[in-house]
Amino acid sequence: KGVVGVVVGDHVHASFNAVKRCAGHAKSSVEATVAIRNVLEYHCIDVVSGVSSGDAHCGPLGSKELMSFCVLGRAAVVGSAMERLGRWHGLSIVCSGAVYKEAGFAFPMRLVVAAVTV
């Protein structure tokens, strides 16, 4: 349901409801994040993920020689901030308030309140 847009080293950026319409995209993104975490942890690889939802500008960016799919905007910045917050606090998956509201009751989650300025 999601689309992997960028892979750089150990950083993977996937988007849901951007290229392909995805009803329940917040829940689908958390499901994918949990599945990735479970597989990597099985192989003793630590993973930290930030999950965000919101408006963004999505599409190809570049030139004829090098084109990349990009997601630009507040949702992408907040997702990155959620990932950093997870690293600081030792959490494997951190979701924004928007994701929690859309999908939070489908998963066991605990509320962590933190002010993040982006």
Short mmCIF file of N, CA and C in Angstrom, two decimals:
data_model
loop_
_atom_site.label_atom_id
_atom_site.label_comp_id
_atom_site.label_asym_id
_atom_site.label_seq_id
_atom_site.Cartn_x
_atom_site.Cartn_y
_atom_site.Cartn_z
N LYS A 1 0.82 -1.19 0.00
CA LYS A 1 0.00 0.00 0.00
C LYS A 1 0.86 1.26 0.00
N GLY A 2 2.06 1.16 0.54
CA GLY A 2 2.96 2.30 0.59
C GLY A 2 3.95 2.25 -0.55
N VAL A 3 4.68 3.34 -0.72
CA VAL A 3 5.69 3.44 -1.76
C VAL A 3 7.00 3.87 -1.12
N VAL A 4 8.04 3.08 -1.34
CA VAL A 4 9.37 3.46 -0.85
C VAL A 4 9.92 4.48 -1.83
N GLY A 5 10.20 5.68 -1.33
CA GLY A 5 10.66 6.75 -2.19
C GLY A 5 12.16 6.93 -2.17
N VAL A 6 12.78 6.75 -1.01
CA VAL A 6 14.20 7.02 -0.87
C VAL A 6 14.84 5.96 0.03
N VAL A 7 15.98 5.46 -0.39
CA VAL A 7 16.81 4.61 0.46
C VAL A 7 18.22 5.17 0.39
N VAL A 8 18.73 5.64 1.53
CA VAL A 8 20.10 6.15 1.60
C VAL A 8 20.74 5.52 2.83
N GLY A 9 21.66 4.62 2.61
CA GLY A 9 22.29 3.93 3.73
C GLY A 9 21.25 3.16 4.51
N ASP A 10 21.11 3.47 5.81
CA ASP A 10 20.12 2.78 6.63
C ASP A 10 18.84 3.59 6.79
N HIS A 11 18.68 4.62 5.99
CA HIS A 11 17.50 5.47 6.05
C HIS A 11 16.54 5.10 4.92
N VAL A 12 15.30 4.80 5.29
CA VAL A 12 14.27 4.47 4.30
C VAL A 12 13.11 5.43 4.50
N HIS A 13 12.65 6.02 3.42
CA HIS A 13 11.50 6.91 3.48
C HIS A 13 10.39 6.30 2.64
N ALA A 14 9.26 6.01 3.27
CA ALA A 14 8.11 5.47 2.55
C ALA A 14 6.93 6.41 2.74
N SER A 15 6.06 6.46 1.75
CA SER A 15 4.88 7.32 1.86
C SER A 15 3.63 6.48 1.59
N PHE A 16 2.57 6.85 2.25
CA PHE A 16 1.28 6.20 2.08
C PHE A 16 0.28 7.29 1.72
N ASN A 17 -0.58 7.00 0.76
CA ASN A 17 -1.62 7.93 0.32
C ASN A 17 -1.05 9.10 -0.48
N ALA A 18 0.16 8.95 -1.01
CA ALA A 18 0.75 10.01 -1.82
C ALA A 18 0.70 9.65 -3.30
N VAL A 19 1.38 8.60 -3.67
CA VAL A 19 1.39 8.16 -5.07
C VAL A 19 0.13 7.35 -5.36
N LYS A 20 -0.21 6.45 -4.44
CA LYS A 20 -1.40 5.62 -4.58
C LYS A 20 -2.34 5.94 -3.44
N ARG A 21 -3.64 6.10 -3.74
CA ARG A 21 -4.62 6.34 -2.70
C ARG A 21 -4.65 5.14 -1.76
N CYS A 22 -4.71 5.41 -0.48
CA CYS A 22 -4.67 4.36 0.52
C CYS A 22 -5.62 4.72 1.65
N ALA A 23 -6.82 4.14 1.60
CA ALA A 23 -7.77 4.37 2.69
C ALA A 23 -7.16 3.82 3.97
N GLY A 24 -7.28 4.55 5.04
CA GLY A 24 -6.68 4.11 6.30
C GLY A 24 -5.17 4.16 6.26
N HIS A 25 -4.62 5.18 5.59
CA HIS A 25 -3.16 5.24 5.39
C HIS A 25 -2.38 5.33 6.69
N ALA A 26 -2.93 5.97 7.71
CA ALA A 26 -2.21 6.06 8.98
C ALA A 26 -2.04 4.67 9.59
N LYS A 27 -3.11 3.91 9.60
CA LYS A 27 -3.04 2.54 10.14
C LYS A 27 -2.09 1.68 9.30
N SER A 28 -2.17 1.80 7.98
CA SER A 28 -1.28 1.02 7.10
C SER A 28 0.18 1.38 7.32
N SER A 29 0.47 2.66 7.55
CA SER A 29 1.86 3.06 7.75
C SER A 29 2.39 2.51 9.08
N VAL A 30 1.56 2.48 10.11
CA VAL A 30 2.00 1.91 11.39
C VAL A 30 2.17 0.40 11.25
N GLU A 31 1.25 -0.27 10.55
CA GLU A 31 1.38 -1.72 10.33
C GLU A 31 2.70 -2.04 9.63
N ALA A 32 3.04 -1.27 8.60
CA ALA A 32 4.29 -1.50 7.87
C ALA A 32 5.49 -1.23 8.76
N THR A 33 5.42 -0.19 9.56
CA THR A 33 6.52 0.16 10.46
C THR A 33 6.75 -0.94 11.49
N VAL A 34 5.67 -1.46 12.07
CA VAL A 34 5.78 -2.54 13.04
C VAL A 34 6.36 -3.79 12.39
N ALA A 35 5.91 -4.12 11.18
CA ALA A 35 6.43 -5.30 10.48
C ALA A 35 7.92 -5.17 10.19
N ILE A 36 8.34 -4.00 9.75
CA ILE A 36 9.77 -3.77 9.46
C ILE A 36 10.58 -3.89 10.75
N ARG A 37 10.08 -3.26 11.82
CA ARG A 37 10.78 -3.34 13.10
C ARG A 37 10.92 -4.79 13.56
N ASN A 38 9.85 -5.57 13.46
CA ASN A 38 9.88 -6.96 13.91
C ASN A 38 10.89 -7.79 13.13
N VAL A 39 10.95 -7.62 11.82
CA VAL A 39 11.90 -8.37 11.00
C VAL A 39 13.33 -7.98 11.35
N LEU A 40 13.59 -6.68 11.45
CA LEU A 40 14.95 -6.24 11.74
C LEU A 40 15.39 -6.62 13.15
N GLU A 41 14.49 -6.51 14.12
CA GLU A 41 14.84 -6.91 15.49
C GLU A 41 15.10 -8.41 15.59
N TYR A 42 14.41 -9.21 14.78
CA TYR A 42 14.66 -10.65 14.74
C TYR A 42 16.11 -10.93 14.34
N HIS A 43 16.64 -10.07 13.48
CA HIS A 43 18.03 -10.20 13.02
C HIS A 43 18.99 -9.34 13.86
N CYS A 44 18.53 -8.93 15.04
CA CYS A 44 19.34 -8.16 16.00
C CYS A 44 19.80 -6.81 15.43
N ILE A 45 18.94 -6.19 14.65
CA ILE A 45 19.22 -4.87 14.09
C ILE A 45 18.25 -3.88 14.74
N ASP A 46 18.81 -2.90 15.44
CA ASP A 46 17.97 -1.88 16.07
C ASP A 46 17.42 -0.94 15.01
N VAL A 47 16.18 -0.54 15.20
CA VAL A 47 15.55 0.36 14.26
C VAL A 47 14.74 1.41 15.04
N VAL A 48 14.76 2.62 14.55
CA VAL A 48 13.95 3.70 15.10
C VAL A 48 13.18 4.32 13.94
N SER A 49 11.87 4.46 14.11
CA SER A 49 11.03 4.99 13.04
C SER A 49 10.18 6.14 13.54
N GLY A 50 10.01 7.14 12.69
CA GLY A 50 9.10 8.25 12.95
C GLY A 50 7.97 8.18 11.94
N VAL A 51 6.74 8.27 12.41
CA VAL A 51 5.57 8.16 11.54
C VAL A 51 4.74 9.43 11.70
N SER A 52 4.44 10.08 10.58
CA SER A 52 3.69 11.32 10.60
C SER A 52 2.63 11.29 9.51
N SER A 53 1.64 12.14 9.65
CA SER A 53 0.57 12.23 8.66
C SER A 53 0.23 13.70 8.45
N GLY A 54 -0.06 14.05 7.22
CA GLY A 54 -0.45 15.43 6.94
C GLY A 54 -0.23 15.76 5.47
N ASP A 55 -0.48 17.01 5.14
CA ASP A 55 -0.31 17.46 3.76
C ASP A 55 1.16 17.55 3.40
N ALA A 56 1.47 17.21 2.16
CA ALA A 56 2.85 17.30 1.67
C ALA A 56 2.82 17.45 0.15
N HIS A 57 3.91 17.96 -0.38
CA HIS A 57 4.10 18.03 -1.83
C HIS A 57 4.93 16.81 -2.20
N CYS A 58 4.39 15.98 -3.10
CA CYS A 58 5.04 14.72 -3.46
C CYS A 58 5.21 14.63 -4.96
N GLY A 59 6.36 14.09 -5.38
CA GLY A 59 6.56 13.87 -6.80
C GLY A 59 8.02 13.88 -7.17
N PRO A 60 8.27 13.77 -8.47
CA PRO A 60 9.66 13.71 -8.94
C PRO A 60 10.34 15.08 -8.83
N LEU A 61 11.61 15.04 -8.50
CA LEU A 61 12.41 16.26 -8.40
C LEU A 61 13.78 15.94 -8.97
N GLY A 62 14.28 16.78 -9.82
CA GLY A 62 15.61 16.57 -10.38
C GLY A 62 15.70 17.00 -11.83
N SER A 63 16.57 16.31 -12.55
CA SER A 63 16.82 16.63 -13.96
C SER A 63 16.71 15.35 -14.79
N LYS A 64 16.92 15.46 -16.09
CA LYS A 64 16.89 14.28 -16.95
C LYS A 64 17.93 13.25 -16.52
N GLU A 65 19.06 13.72 -16.04
CA GLU A 65 20.14 12.81 -15.65
C GLU A 65 19.89 12.12 -14.32
N LEU A 66 19.23 12.79 -13.40
CA LEU A 66 19.00 12.22 -12.07
C LEU A 66 17.67 12.72 -11.52
N MET A 67 16.73 11.81 -11.41
CA MET A 67 15.40 12.15 -10.92
C MET A 67 15.14 11.33 -9.66
N SER A 68 14.56 11.97 -8.64
CA SER A 68 14.22 11.28 -7.40
C SER A 68 12.79 11.62 -7.01
N PHE A 69 12.14 10.67 -6.33
CA PHE A 69 10.83 10.93 -5.77
C PHE A 69 11.04 11.63 -4.43
N CYS A 70 10.35 12.73 -4.21
CA CYS A 70 10.54 13.51 -2.99
C CYS A 70 9.21 13.78 -2.31
N VAL A 71 9.26 13.88 -1.00
CA VAL A 71 8.13 14.30 -0.19
C VAL A 71 8.61 15.52 0.58
N LEU A 72 7.99 16.66 0.33
CA LEU A 72 8.39 17.91 0.95
C LEU A 72 7.22 18.49 1.73
N GLY A 73 7.51 19.06 2.87
CA GLY A 73 6.47 19.71 3.64
C GLY A 73 6.50 19.33 5.10
N ARG A 74 5.58 19.90 5.83
CA ARG A 74 5.54 19.73 7.28
C ARG A 74 5.43 18.26 7.70
N ALA A 75 4.64 17.47 7.00
CA ALA A 75 4.49 16.05 7.38
C ALA A 75 5.82 15.32 7.34
N ALA A 76 6.65 15.59 6.33
CA ALA A 76 7.96 14.95 6.24
C ALA A 76 8.89 15.44 7.34
N VAL A 77 8.84 16.72 7.64
CA VAL A 77 9.69 17.29 8.70
C VAL A 77 9.29 16.73 10.06
N VAL A 78 7.99 16.61 10.31
CA VAL A 78 7.52 16.07 11.58
C VAL A 78 7.91 14.59 11.71
N GLY A 79 7.80 13.83 10.63
CA GLY A 79 8.22 12.43 10.67
C GLY A 79 9.69 12.29 11.03
N SER A 80 10.52 13.15 10.47
CA SER A 80 11.94 13.15 10.79
C SER A 80 12.17 13.53 12.26
N ALA A 81 11.40 14.49 12.75
CA ALA A 81 11.52 14.88 14.16
C ALA A 81 11.08 13.75 15.08
N MET A 82 10.05 12.99 14.67
CA MET A 82 9.59 11.85 15.47
C MET A 82 10.69 10.79 15.56
N GLU A 83 11.40 10.57 14.46
CA GLU A 83 12.50 9.60 14.45
C GLU A 83 13.60 10.05 15.41
N ARG A 84 13.97 11.31 15.39
CA ARG A 84 15.00 11.82 16.30
C ARG A 84 14.54 11.72 17.75
N LEU A 85 13.28 12.01 18.00
CA LEU A 85 12.73 11.90 19.35
C LEU A 85 12.84 10.46 19.85
N GLY A 86 12.57 9.51 18.95
CA GLY A 86 12.71 8.09 19.31
C GLY A 86 14.14 7.74 19.69
N ARG A 87 15.10 8.25 18.93
CA ARG A 87 16.52 7.98 19.25
C ARG A 87 16.88 8.56 20.62
N TRP A 88 16.43 9.77 20.90
CA TRP A 88 16.76 10.44 22.17
C TRP A 88 16.17 9.69 23.37
N HIS A 89 14.97 9.12 23.17
CA HIS A 89 14.27 8.51 24.30
C HIS A 89 14.29 6.98 24.28
N GLY A 90 15.01 6.36 23.36
CA GLY A 90 15.11 4.91 23.32
C GLY A 90 13.82 4.21 22.90
N LEU A 91 13.05 4.83 22.02
CA LEU A 91 11.80 4.25 21.54
C LEU A 91 11.99 3.75 20.11
N SER A 92 11.37 2.64 19.76
CA SER A 92 11.57 2.11 18.41
C SER A 92 10.64 2.74 17.38
N ILE A 93 9.43 3.13 17.78
CA ILE A 93 8.49 3.76 16.86
C ILE A 93 7.84 4.94 17.57
N VAL A 94 7.89 6.11 16.94
CA VAL A 94 7.24 7.30 17.48
C VAL A 94 6.30 7.84 16.41
N CYS A 95 5.04 8.04 16.79
CA CYS A 95 4.03 8.53 15.86
C CYS A 95 3.62 9.94 16.26
N SER A 96 3.29 10.74 15.28
CA SER A 96 2.79 12.09 15.54
C SER A 96 1.38 12.01 16.10
N GLY A 97 0.91 13.13 16.63
CA GLY A 97 -0.45 13.21 17.14
C GLY A 97 -1.49 12.88 16.09
N ALA A 98 -1.25 13.30 14.84
CA ALA A 98 -2.19 13.03 13.75
C ALA A 98 -2.31 11.52 13.50
N VAL A 99 -1.19 10.82 13.53
CA VAL A 99 -1.22 9.36 13.32
C VAL A 99 -1.92 8.69 14.50
N TYR A 100 -1.61 9.14 15.69
CA TYR A 100 -2.25 8.57 16.88
C TYR A 100 -3.77 8.71 16.80
N LYS A 101 -4.24 9.89 16.39
CA LYS A 101 -5.68 10.12 16.27
C LYS A 101 -6.31 9.23 15.21
N GLU A 102 -5.59 9.03 14.09
CA GLU A 102 -6.14 8.25 12.98
C GLU A 102 -6.03 6.74 13.19
N ALA A 103 -4.97 6.28 13.84
CA ALA A 103 -4.72 4.83 13.93
C ALA A 103 -4.40 4.34 15.32
N GLY A 104 -4.31 5.22 16.27
CA GLY A 104 -3.81 4.88 17.59
C GLY A 104 -4.55 3.79 18.32
N PHE A 105 -5.85 3.70 18.12
CA PHE A 105 -6.61 2.71 18.87
C PHE A 105 -6.50 1.32 18.27
N ALA A 106 -5.90 1.20 17.10
CA ALA A 106 -5.71 -0.11 16.48
C ALA A 106 -4.45 -0.80 16.98
N PHE A 107 -3.61 -0.08 17.73
CA PHE A 107 -2.34 -0.60 18.19
C PHE A 107 -2.13 -0.23 19.65
N PRO A 108 -1.43 -1.08 20.39
CA PRO A 108 -1.09 -0.67 21.75
C PRO A 108 -0.06 0.46 21.70
N MET A 109 -0.44 1.62 22.17
CA MET A 109 0.46 2.77 22.17
C MET A 109 0.40 3.44 23.53
N ARG A 110 1.51 4.07 23.89
CA ARG A 110 1.48 4.89 25.08
C ARG A 110 1.75 6.32 24.65
N LEU A 111 1.12 7.23 25.32
CA LEU A 111 1.23 8.63 24.97
C LEU A 111 2.49 9.22 25.60
N VAL A 112 3.33 9.78 24.77
CA VAL A 112 4.53 10.47 25.22
C VAL A 112 4.36 11.92 24.80
N VAL A 113 4.30 12.80 25.75
CA VAL A 113 4.09 14.20 25.43
C VAL A 113 5.44 14.90 25.37
N ALA A 114 5.70 15.52 24.26
CA ALA A 114 6.94 16.27 24.08
C ALA A 114 6.66 17.41 23.13
N ALA A 115 7.23 18.53 23.42
CA ALA A 115 7.11 19.68 22.53
C ALA A 115 8.23 19.59 21.50
N VAL A 116 7.85 19.54 20.25
CA VAL A 116 8.83 19.49 19.16
C VAL A 116 8.57 20.69 18.27
N THR A 117 9.56 21.51 18.09
CA THR A 117 9.45 22.66 17.22
C THR A 117 10.07 22.31 15.87
N VAL A 118 9.29 22.46 14.80
CA VAL A 118 9.80 22.18 13.47
C VAL A 118 9.66 23.39 12.59
#
